Short mmCIF file of C-alpha atoms and ligand atoms in Angstrom, two decimals:
data_model
loop_
_atom_site.label_atom_id
_atom_site.label_comp_id
_atom_site.label_asym_id
_atom_site.label_seq_id
_atom_site.Cartn_x
_atom_site.Cartn_y
_atom_site.Cartn_z
CA UNK A 29 -40.60 30.76 -63.41
CA UNK A 30 -37.13 30.99 -64.94
CA UNK A 31 -34.52 28.94 -63.14
CA UNK A 32 -31.10 30.48 -62.72
CA UNK A 33 -27.98 29.37 -60.84
CA UNK A 34 -28.41 31.79 -57.92
CA UNK A 35 -31.82 30.26 -57.20
CA UNK A 36 -30.30 26.79 -57.05
CA UNK A 37 -27.51 28.03 -54.78
CA UNK A 38 -30.06 29.71 -52.49
CA UNK A 39 -31.97 26.45 -52.31
CA UNK A 40 -28.83 24.45 -51.58
CA UNK A 41 -27.66 26.87 -48.92
CA UNK A 42 -30.62 25.73 -46.81
CA UNK A 43 -28.97 22.30 -46.56
CA UNK A 44 -26.54 21.68 -43.73
CA UNK A 45 -23.71 19.19 -43.72
CA UNK A 46 -24.22 17.25 -40.48
CA UNK A 47 -20.47 16.74 -40.01
CA UNK A 48 -19.74 20.45 -39.50
CA UNK A 49 -23.17 22.05 -39.27
CA UNK A 50 -22.20 24.47 -42.09
CA UNK A 51 -24.44 24.97 -45.09
CA UNK A 52 -23.19 23.03 -48.10
CA UNK A 53 -22.71 26.10 -50.31
CA UNK A 54 -20.60 27.87 -47.69
CA UNK A 55 -18.67 24.67 -47.12
CA UNK A 56 -17.70 24.61 -50.81
CA UNK A 57 -19.49 21.34 -51.38
CA UNK A 58 -21.44 22.54 -54.43
CA UNK A 59 -19.48 22.43 -57.68
CA UNK A 60 -19.83 25.84 -59.39
CA UNK A 61 -20.69 24.04 -62.59
CA UNK A 62 -24.50 24.14 -62.28
CA UNK A 63 -26.25 23.23 -65.53
CA UNK A 64 -29.75 24.44 -66.27
CA UNK A 65 -31.68 23.48 -69.35
CA UNK A 66 -35.30 24.69 -69.27
CA UNK A 67 -36.70 23.17 -66.09
CA UNK A 68 -33.97 20.52 -65.89
CA UNK A 69 -31.21 21.11 -63.42
CA UNK A 70 -28.05 19.12 -62.82
CA UNK A 71 -25.12 19.75 -60.55
CA UNK A 72 -22.43 17.99 -58.51
CA UNK A 73 -21.80 17.85 -54.81
CA UNK A 74 -18.25 17.51 -53.60
CA UNK A 75 -17.37 15.30 -50.65
CA UNK A 76 -14.05 14.88 -48.91
CA UNK A 77 -14.10 11.06 -49.04
CA UNK A 78 -15.95 8.54 -51.17
CA UNK A 79 -16.99 6.85 -47.92
CA UNK A 80 -18.57 9.98 -46.36
CA UNK A 81 -21.30 8.66 -44.02
CA UNK A 82 -23.55 11.69 -44.68
CA UNK A 83 -23.38 11.48 -48.47
CA UNK A 84 -26.76 9.86 -49.04
CA UNK A 85 -28.65 12.06 -46.61
CA UNK A 86 -27.06 15.25 -47.95
CA UNK A 87 -27.90 14.32 -51.53
CA UNK A 88 -31.49 13.59 -50.52
CA UNK A 89 -31.73 16.85 -48.58
CA UNK A 90 -30.33 18.78 -51.58
CA UNK A 91 -32.97 17.24 -53.81
CA UNK A 92 -35.77 18.12 -51.44
CA UNK A 93 -34.44 21.65 -50.96
CA UNK A 94 -34.53 22.28 -54.70
CA UNK A 95 -38.02 20.92 -55.13
CA UNK A 96 -39.34 22.96 -52.21
CA UNK A 97 -37.42 26.15 -52.89
CA UNK A 98 -37.51 26.31 -56.68
CA UNK A 99 -40.89 24.69 -57.29
CA UNK A 100 -42.49 21.38 -58.07
CA UNK A 101 -42.00 21.62 -61.83
CA UNK A 102 -38.21 21.63 -61.60
CA UNK A 103 -36.69 18.35 -62.66
CA UNK A 104 -33.34 17.14 -61.43
CA UNK A 105 -31.76 15.65 -64.53
CA UNK A 106 -30.31 12.21 -63.84
CA UNK A 107 -28.98 11.78 -60.35
CA UNK A 108 -27.17 14.48 -58.45
CA UNK A 109 -23.63 13.54 -59.26
CA UNK A 110 -21.19 13.20 -56.43
CA UNK A 111 -17.52 14.04 -56.71
CA UNK A 112 -14.92 13.36 -54.08
CA UNK A 113 -12.18 15.87 -53.43
CA UNK A 114 -9.52 13.65 -54.96
CA UNK A 115 -11.36 13.86 -58.27
CA UNK A 116 -12.42 17.50 -58.09
CA UNK A 117 -11.02 19.61 -60.87
CA UNK A 118 -8.33 22.17 -60.01
CA UNK A 119 -9.48 25.76 -59.69
CA UNK A 120 -10.04 27.81 -62.81
CA UNK A 121 -6.92 29.80 -63.74
CA UNK A 122 -4.68 27.19 -62.15
CA UNK A 123 -5.37 24.76 -64.94
CA UNK A 124 -2.51 23.48 -67.10
CA UNK A 125 0.31 24.73 -64.86
CA UNK A 126 2.82 22.72 -66.93
CA UNK A 127 1.88 24.51 -70.13
CA UNK A 128 4.07 27.47 -71.09
CA UNK A 129 2.02 29.08 -73.84
CA UNK A 130 -1.68 28.76 -74.55
CA UNK A 131 -2.63 30.00 -78.00
CA UNK A 132 -6.19 30.39 -79.28
CA UNK A 133 -6.60 30.01 -83.04
CA UNK A 134 -9.69 31.72 -84.33
CA UNK A 135 -11.35 33.24 -87.36
CA UNK A 136 -14.23 35.60 -87.92
CA UNK A 137 -15.80 33.40 -90.53
CA UNK A 138 -15.95 29.65 -91.31
CA UNK A 139 -14.14 28.11 -94.23
CA UNK A 140 -11.15 30.46 -94.26
CA UNK A 141 -8.73 27.66 -93.33
CA UNK A 142 -8.52 28.16 -89.58
CA UNK A 143 -8.38 24.43 -88.84
CA UNK A 144 -5.89 23.86 -91.66
CA UNK A 145 -3.65 26.56 -90.19
CA UNK A 146 -4.06 25.18 -86.65
CA UNK A 147 -3.17 21.61 -87.72
CA UNK A 148 -0.15 22.70 -89.76
CA UNK A 149 1.05 25.11 -87.08
CA UNK A 150 0.91 22.32 -84.49
CA UNK A 151 2.89 19.96 -86.73
CA UNK A 152 5.39 22.71 -87.66
CA UNK A 153 5.98 23.64 -84.00
CA UNK A 154 6.56 19.96 -83.19
CA UNK A 155 9.03 19.79 -86.12
CA UNK A 156 10.88 22.75 -84.59
CA UNK A 157 11.31 20.64 -81.46
CA UNK A 158 8.63 22.11 -79.21
CA UNK A 159 6.29 20.03 -77.08
CA UNK A 160 2.89 20.68 -78.60
CA UNK A 161 -0.73 19.99 -77.67
CA UNK A 162 -3.69 20.70 -79.90
CA UNK A 163 -7.26 20.89 -78.68
CA UNK A 164 -9.94 20.87 -81.33
CA UNK A 165 -12.64 22.99 -79.71
CA UNK A 166 -14.48 23.61 -82.95
CA UNK A 167 -17.55 22.02 -81.47
CA UNK A 168 -19.70 22.61 -84.55
CA UNK A 169 -17.29 21.09 -87.05
CA UNK A 170 -14.45 19.21 -85.38
CA UNK A 171 -12.03 18.44 -88.20
CA UNK A 172 -8.80 17.47 -86.44
CA UNK A 173 -9.51 13.71 -86.29
CA UNK A 174 -9.65 13.75 -90.11
CA UNK A 175 -6.74 16.15 -90.58
CA UNK A 176 -4.56 13.87 -88.40
CA UNK A 177 -6.01 10.64 -89.78
CA UNK A 178 -7.13 9.43 -86.35
CA UNK A 179 -10.88 9.38 -86.92
CA UNK A 180 -11.27 5.97 -85.29
CA UNK A 181 -9.16 6.80 -82.27
CA UNK A 182 -10.92 6.69 -78.92
CA UNK A 183 -8.83 8.22 -76.14
CA UNK A 184 -8.87 6.21 -72.93
CA UNK A 185 -8.75 7.38 -69.35
CA UNK A 186 -5.97 6.60 -66.91
CA UNK A 187 -5.57 7.10 -63.17
CA UNK A 188 -2.83 9.74 -62.77
CA UNK A 189 -1.95 11.20 -59.34
CA UNK A 190 -5.28 10.09 -57.94
CA UNK A 191 -7.32 11.60 -60.76
CA UNK A 192 -8.88 9.86 -63.69
CA UNK A 193 -7.57 11.70 -66.77
CA UNK A 194 -8.20 11.46 -70.51
CA UNK A 195 -5.00 10.61 -72.35
CA UNK A 196 -4.56 12.63 -75.58
CA UNK A 197 -3.85 10.80 -78.84
CA UNK A 198 -0.31 11.36 -80.17
CA UNK A 199 0.25 11.82 -83.89
CA UNK A 200 3.03 13.59 -85.82
CA UNK A 201 4.60 14.65 -82.52
CA UNK A 202 1.42 16.45 -81.41
CA UNK A 203 -0.81 15.54 -78.45
CA UNK A 204 -4.33 15.81 -79.73
CA UNK A 205 -7.83 15.84 -78.30
CA UNK A 206 -10.96 16.67 -80.21
CA UNK A 207 -14.57 16.92 -79.28
CA UNK A 208 -14.95 14.82 -82.44
CA UNK A 209 -13.53 11.78 -80.59
CA UNK A 210 -16.51 11.82 -78.27
CA UNK A 211 -19.50 12.75 -80.45
CA UNK A 212 -20.49 12.23 -84.05
CA UNK A 213 -20.12 15.47 -85.93
CA UNK A 214 -23.80 15.42 -86.92
CA UNK A 215 -24.71 15.39 -83.22
CA UNK A 216 -22.31 18.17 -82.34
CA UNK A 217 -24.51 20.80 -83.95
CA UNK A 218 -27.31 19.90 -81.52
CA UNK A 219 -25.20 20.67 -78.50
CA UNK A 220 -26.40 23.52 -76.38
CA UNK A 221 -23.88 26.15 -75.36
CA UNK A 222 -23.66 24.86 -71.79
CA UNK A 223 -23.11 21.25 -72.79
CA UNK A 224 -20.41 22.15 -75.25
CA UNK A 225 -18.64 24.37 -72.71
CA UNK A 226 -18.69 21.61 -70.12
CA UNK A 227 -17.29 19.06 -72.53
CA UNK A 228 -14.56 21.52 -73.41
CA UNK A 229 -13.71 22.19 -69.77
CA UNK A 230 -13.26 18.44 -69.33
CA UNK A 231 -10.96 18.19 -72.31
CA UNK A 232 -8.87 20.97 -70.80
CA UNK A 233 -8.97 20.20 -67.09
CA UNK A 234 -9.45 16.44 -67.00
CA UNK A 235 -6.87 15.45 -69.61
CA UNK A 236 -3.24 14.43 -69.18
CA UNK A 237 -1.64 17.18 -71.29
CA UNK A 238 1.57 17.10 -69.27
CA UNK A 239 4.49 19.46 -70.02
CA UNK A 240 3.88 21.53 -73.13
CA UNK A 241 5.62 24.49 -74.75
CA UNK A 242 2.63 25.29 -76.94
CA UNK A 243 -1.00 24.40 -76.38
CA UNK A 244 -3.06 25.38 -79.42
CA UNK A 245 -6.83 25.62 -79.24
CA UNK A 246 -8.75 25.52 -82.51
CA UNK A 247 -11.84 27.60 -81.67
CA UNK A 248 -15.11 27.62 -83.59
CA UNK A 249 -15.48 30.47 -86.13
CA UNK A 250 -16.94 33.78 -84.98
CA UNK A 251 -17.62 34.52 -81.36
CA UNK A 252 -19.41 32.04 -79.12
CA UNK A 253 -19.81 30.66 -75.62
CA UNK A 254 -16.81 28.48 -76.37
CA UNK A 255 -14.59 31.55 -76.73
CA UNK A 256 -15.79 32.80 -73.37
CA UNK A 257 -15.25 29.41 -71.74
CA UNK A 258 -11.69 29.29 -73.03
CA UNK A 259 -10.71 32.80 -71.94
CA UNK A 260 -12.43 32.37 -68.57
CA UNK A 261 -10.98 28.92 -67.91
CA UNK A 262 -7.42 29.44 -69.04
CA UNK A 263 -4.74 32.07 -68.88
CA UNK A 264 -4.52 32.41 -72.67
CA UNK A 265 -1.14 33.78 -73.81
CA UNK A 266 -2.48 35.18 -77.05
CA UNK A 267 -4.65 34.65 -80.09
CA UNK A 268 -3.93 33.99 -83.75
CA UNK A 269 -6.63 35.17 -86.15
CA UNK A 270 -6.92 33.56 -89.59
CA UNK A 271 -8.56 35.35 -92.52
CA UNK A 272 -8.61 35.27 -96.28
CA UNK A 273 -7.99 38.58 -98.10
CA UNK A 274 -11.67 38.73 -99.06
CA UNK A 275 -13.60 41.76 -97.79
CA UNK A 276 -16.37 39.78 -96.03
CA UNK A 277 -13.80 37.62 -94.26
CA UNK A 278 -11.80 40.69 -93.22
CA UNK A 279 -14.85 42.41 -91.78
CA UNK A 280 -15.44 39.37 -89.55
CA UNK A 281 -11.74 39.05 -88.70
CA UNK A 282 -11.87 42.63 -87.45
CA UNK A 283 -14.74 41.68 -85.11
CA UNK A 284 -12.73 38.67 -83.94
CA UNK A 285 -9.71 40.84 -83.15
CA UNK A 286 -11.89 43.32 -81.27
CA UNK A 287 -13.42 40.53 -79.22
CA UNK A 288 -10.00 39.39 -77.95
CA UNK A 289 -8.63 42.87 -77.33
CA UNK A 290 -11.81 44.04 -75.61
CA UNK A 291 -10.74 45.14 -72.13
CA UNK A 292 -12.91 42.53 -70.42
CA UNK A 293 -11.30 39.68 -72.36
CA UNK A 294 -7.89 41.26 -72.78
CA UNK A 295 -6.13 38.57 -74.79
CA UNK A 296 -3.32 39.96 -76.98
CA UNK A 297 -3.30 39.22 -80.71
CA UNK A 298 -0.06 37.43 -81.51
CA UNK A 299 -0.73 37.65 -85.19
CA UNK A 300 -3.00 37.65 -88.16
CA UNK A 301 -2.53 34.91 -90.78
CA UNK A 302 -3.54 35.63 -94.35
CA UNK A 303 -4.64 32.29 -95.75
CA UNK A 304 -5.49 31.76 -99.43
CA UNK A 305 -3.40 34.90 -100.03
CA UNK A 306 -2.98 34.05 -103.72
CA UNK A 307 -3.20 31.11 -106.09
CA UNK A 308 -0.20 29.78 -107.95
CA UNK A 309 -0.76 27.07 -110.59
CA UNK A 310 1.82 24.27 -110.61
CA UNK A 311 2.63 24.87 -114.28
CA UNK A 312 3.23 28.63 -113.82
CA UNK A 313 5.04 28.80 -110.47
CA UNK A 314 6.00 32.48 -110.98
CA UNK A 315 2.42 33.62 -111.40
CA UNK A 316 0.33 34.74 -108.47
CA UNK A 317 -3.40 35.21 -108.92
CA UNK A 318 -5.06 37.24 -106.21
CA UNK A 319 -8.42 35.49 -106.31
CA UNK A 320 -9.74 36.95 -103.06
CA UNK A 321 -8.11 40.37 -103.45
CA UNK A 322 -4.55 41.46 -102.83
CA UNK A 323 -3.04 41.84 -99.36
CA UNK A 324 -6.35 42.51 -97.64
CA UNK A 325 -5.21 40.89 -94.39
CA UNK A 326 -1.86 42.68 -94.59
CA UNK A 327 -3.68 46.02 -94.72
CA UNK A 328 -6.01 45.03 -91.88
CA UNK A 329 -3.02 44.00 -89.76
CA UNK A 330 -1.34 47.36 -90.35
CA UNK A 331 -4.52 49.25 -89.60
CA UNK A 332 -5.25 47.33 -86.39
CA UNK A 333 -1.59 47.36 -85.33
CA UNK A 334 -1.30 43.60 -85.06
CA UNK A 335 1.57 41.62 -86.63
CA UNK A 336 0.95 39.80 -89.91
CA UNK A 337 2.69 36.51 -89.13
CA UNK A 338 2.21 34.68 -92.41
CA UNK A 339 0.75 34.57 -95.90
CA UNK A 340 -0.23 31.11 -97.09
CA UNK A 341 -1.10 30.62 -100.79
CA UNK A 342 -3.92 28.46 -102.13
CA UNK A 343 -2.28 25.22 -103.14
CA UNK A 344 -3.99 21.98 -103.99
CA UNK A 345 -1.64 19.97 -101.78
CA UNK A 346 -2.76 21.91 -98.69
CA UNK A 347 -6.35 20.86 -99.32
CA UNK A 348 -5.33 17.28 -100.13
CA UNK A 349 -3.11 17.11 -97.05
CA UNK A 350 -6.15 18.00 -94.95
CA UNK A 351 -8.34 15.41 -96.63
CA UNK A 352 -5.72 12.66 -96.46
CA UNK A 353 -4.81 13.33 -92.86
CA UNK A 354 -1.22 14.29 -93.69
CA UNK A 355 -0.67 18.00 -93.03
CA UNK A 356 1.75 19.55 -95.57
CA UNK A 357 3.90 20.88 -92.71
CA UNK A 358 5.18 17.31 -92.27
CA UNK A 359 7.28 17.84 -95.37
CA UNK A 360 9.55 20.81 -94.88
CA UNK A 361 11.17 20.34 -98.31
CA UNK A 362 8.07 21.59 -100.06
CA UNK A 363 7.19 25.25 -100.54
CA UNK A 364 3.95 24.80 -98.58
CA UNK A 365 5.72 22.91 -95.79
CA UNK A 366 8.24 25.78 -95.59
CA UNK A 367 5.43 28.34 -95.47
CA UNK A 368 4.04 26.72 -92.32
CA UNK A 369 7.47 26.27 -90.72
CA UNK A 370 8.10 29.99 -91.24
CA UNK A 371 4.67 30.75 -89.80
CA UNK A 372 5.51 28.66 -86.72
CA UNK A 373 8.88 30.46 -86.33
CA UNK A 374 7.15 33.82 -86.52
CA UNK A 375 4.55 32.74 -83.96
CA UNK A 376 7.35 31.68 -81.61
CA UNK A 377 9.06 35.08 -82.10
CA UNK A 378 5.84 36.96 -81.36
CA UNK A 379 5.06 34.80 -78.32
CA UNK A 380 8.54 35.25 -76.88
CA UNK A 381 8.39 38.97 -77.53
CA UNK A 382 5.05 39.13 -75.77
CA UNK A 383 6.35 37.12 -72.79
CA UNK A 384 9.43 39.36 -72.56
CA UNK A 385 7.24 42.47 -72.58
CA UNK A 386 5.18 41.03 -69.76
CA UNK A 387 8.15 40.09 -67.60
CA UNK A 388 8.85 43.60 -66.20
CA UNK A 389 5.21 43.97 -65.12
CA UNK A 390 5.54 40.81 -63.10
CA UNK A 391 8.65 42.14 -61.35
CA UNK A 392 6.86 45.40 -60.54
CA UNK A 393 4.07 43.40 -58.97
CA UNK A 394 6.54 41.44 -56.85
CA UNK A 395 8.03 44.67 -55.46
CA UNK A 396 4.66 46.15 -54.54
P1 ADP B 556 -12.11 26.53 -91.29
O1 ADP B 556 -11.48 25.79 -90.16
O2 ADP B 556 -11.78 27.99 -91.29
O3 ADP B 556 -13.57 26.28 -91.42
P2 ADP B 556 -10.72 24.63 -92.99
O4 ADP B 556 -9.37 24.62 -92.43
O5 ADP B 556 -11.62 23.49 -92.67
O6 ADP B 556 -11.45 26.00 -92.65
O7 ADP B 556 -10.57 24.82 -94.57
C1 ADP B 556 -11.67 24.85 -95.44
C2 ADP B 556 -11.30 24.10 -96.73
O8 ADP B 556 -10.31 24.84 -97.44
C3 ADP B 556 -10.70 22.75 -96.47
O9 ADP B 556 -11.15 21.87 -97.47
C4 ADP B 556 -9.20 22.98 -96.60
O10 ADP B 556 -8.51 21.82 -97.01
C5 ADP B 556 -9.14 24.07 -97.64
N1 ADP B 556 -7.97 24.95 -97.49
C6 ADP B 556 -7.66 25.70 -96.41
N2 ADP B 556 -6.55 26.44 -96.62
C7 ADP B 556 -6.13 26.13 -97.88
C8 ADP B 556 -5.04 26.57 -98.71
N3 ADP B 556 -4.15 27.47 -98.26
N4 ADP B 556 -4.92 26.03 -99.95
C9 ADP B 556 -5.84 25.11 -100.39
N5 ADP B 556 -6.88 24.68 -99.68
C10 ADP B 556 -7.04 25.20 -98.44
#
């Protein structure tokens, strides 16, 4: 028999908390984060105090309820984990209240330079004086530790306001967390959707991001569970889609744009970035070679009525900057550094425009 969350909740609702006599589901003692993997089930129970006298008996009763209700072949993975209210994560949607703008960076296809753009945008925004956080959620190829030269960093946890929080690494003025700090990249590909989403939720909700003007999330390419987790967990301000001018990349970028603007997801597109827009050799700085086609992303932006917020050429230093862990945006005196600073300025303009457009709606709601 297939096991699904409702079945587990039904089983758990047969358990009563002796303190109040209410069933534990009704009493909000079951964390909504139930994980099911084949016949393995794991979940958390939430108690008011770590010293709750009924904790052991409730955990035991929950275990028995699942085995009786769901069937003998269900396996409870590990122990039922127990969380106390002080540690429980804030409600979805109320996460990151100190963050002004949450921006998802995505691409239809891999290898178009999404992570390069995300890293350089983060550095450029920090250079412009904004408080910036960057979350590398590219679970299948986390590249930020390398791009920021912090591959050996291991973020530690600290007790903050009664909660144990992961402290982001700080480099080049950017607060950074990456799934790559916690798993080897060769293991990351083995992660199941649910595991990856849970890890991501932790990096969002259980980390000390603090006050931020811009929180950038480098998403995996294409559309995945991770995209859903992000849009369902956070009030995303808008998305930036990166594409090369090549036809196959554009076709996937179009799908990416449609996913965000789909009425169920409803995340506005703040802009399309045309990366690898042309190649200019160092010895012939005037010449532009349109290796992947000319202005493909510009045309797509016009057609889909989304702003084109930047065109970044193919330049060797951009690639080297990524490999050496020194994003080119650190050096605003270079042409490439300038290109990313201008991209950041345009993103800020689009975000502010978007926020201003939204403001009247909020007032209307207040008067209702
Ligand atoms: P994605 O995140 O879309 O998979 P990456 O950012 O990892 O792509 O980029 C893929 C490769 O292309 C990397 O080696 C990167 O350094 C290189 N690259 C990206 N953008 C540029 C560019 N504008 N000029 C030169 N190399 C680039």
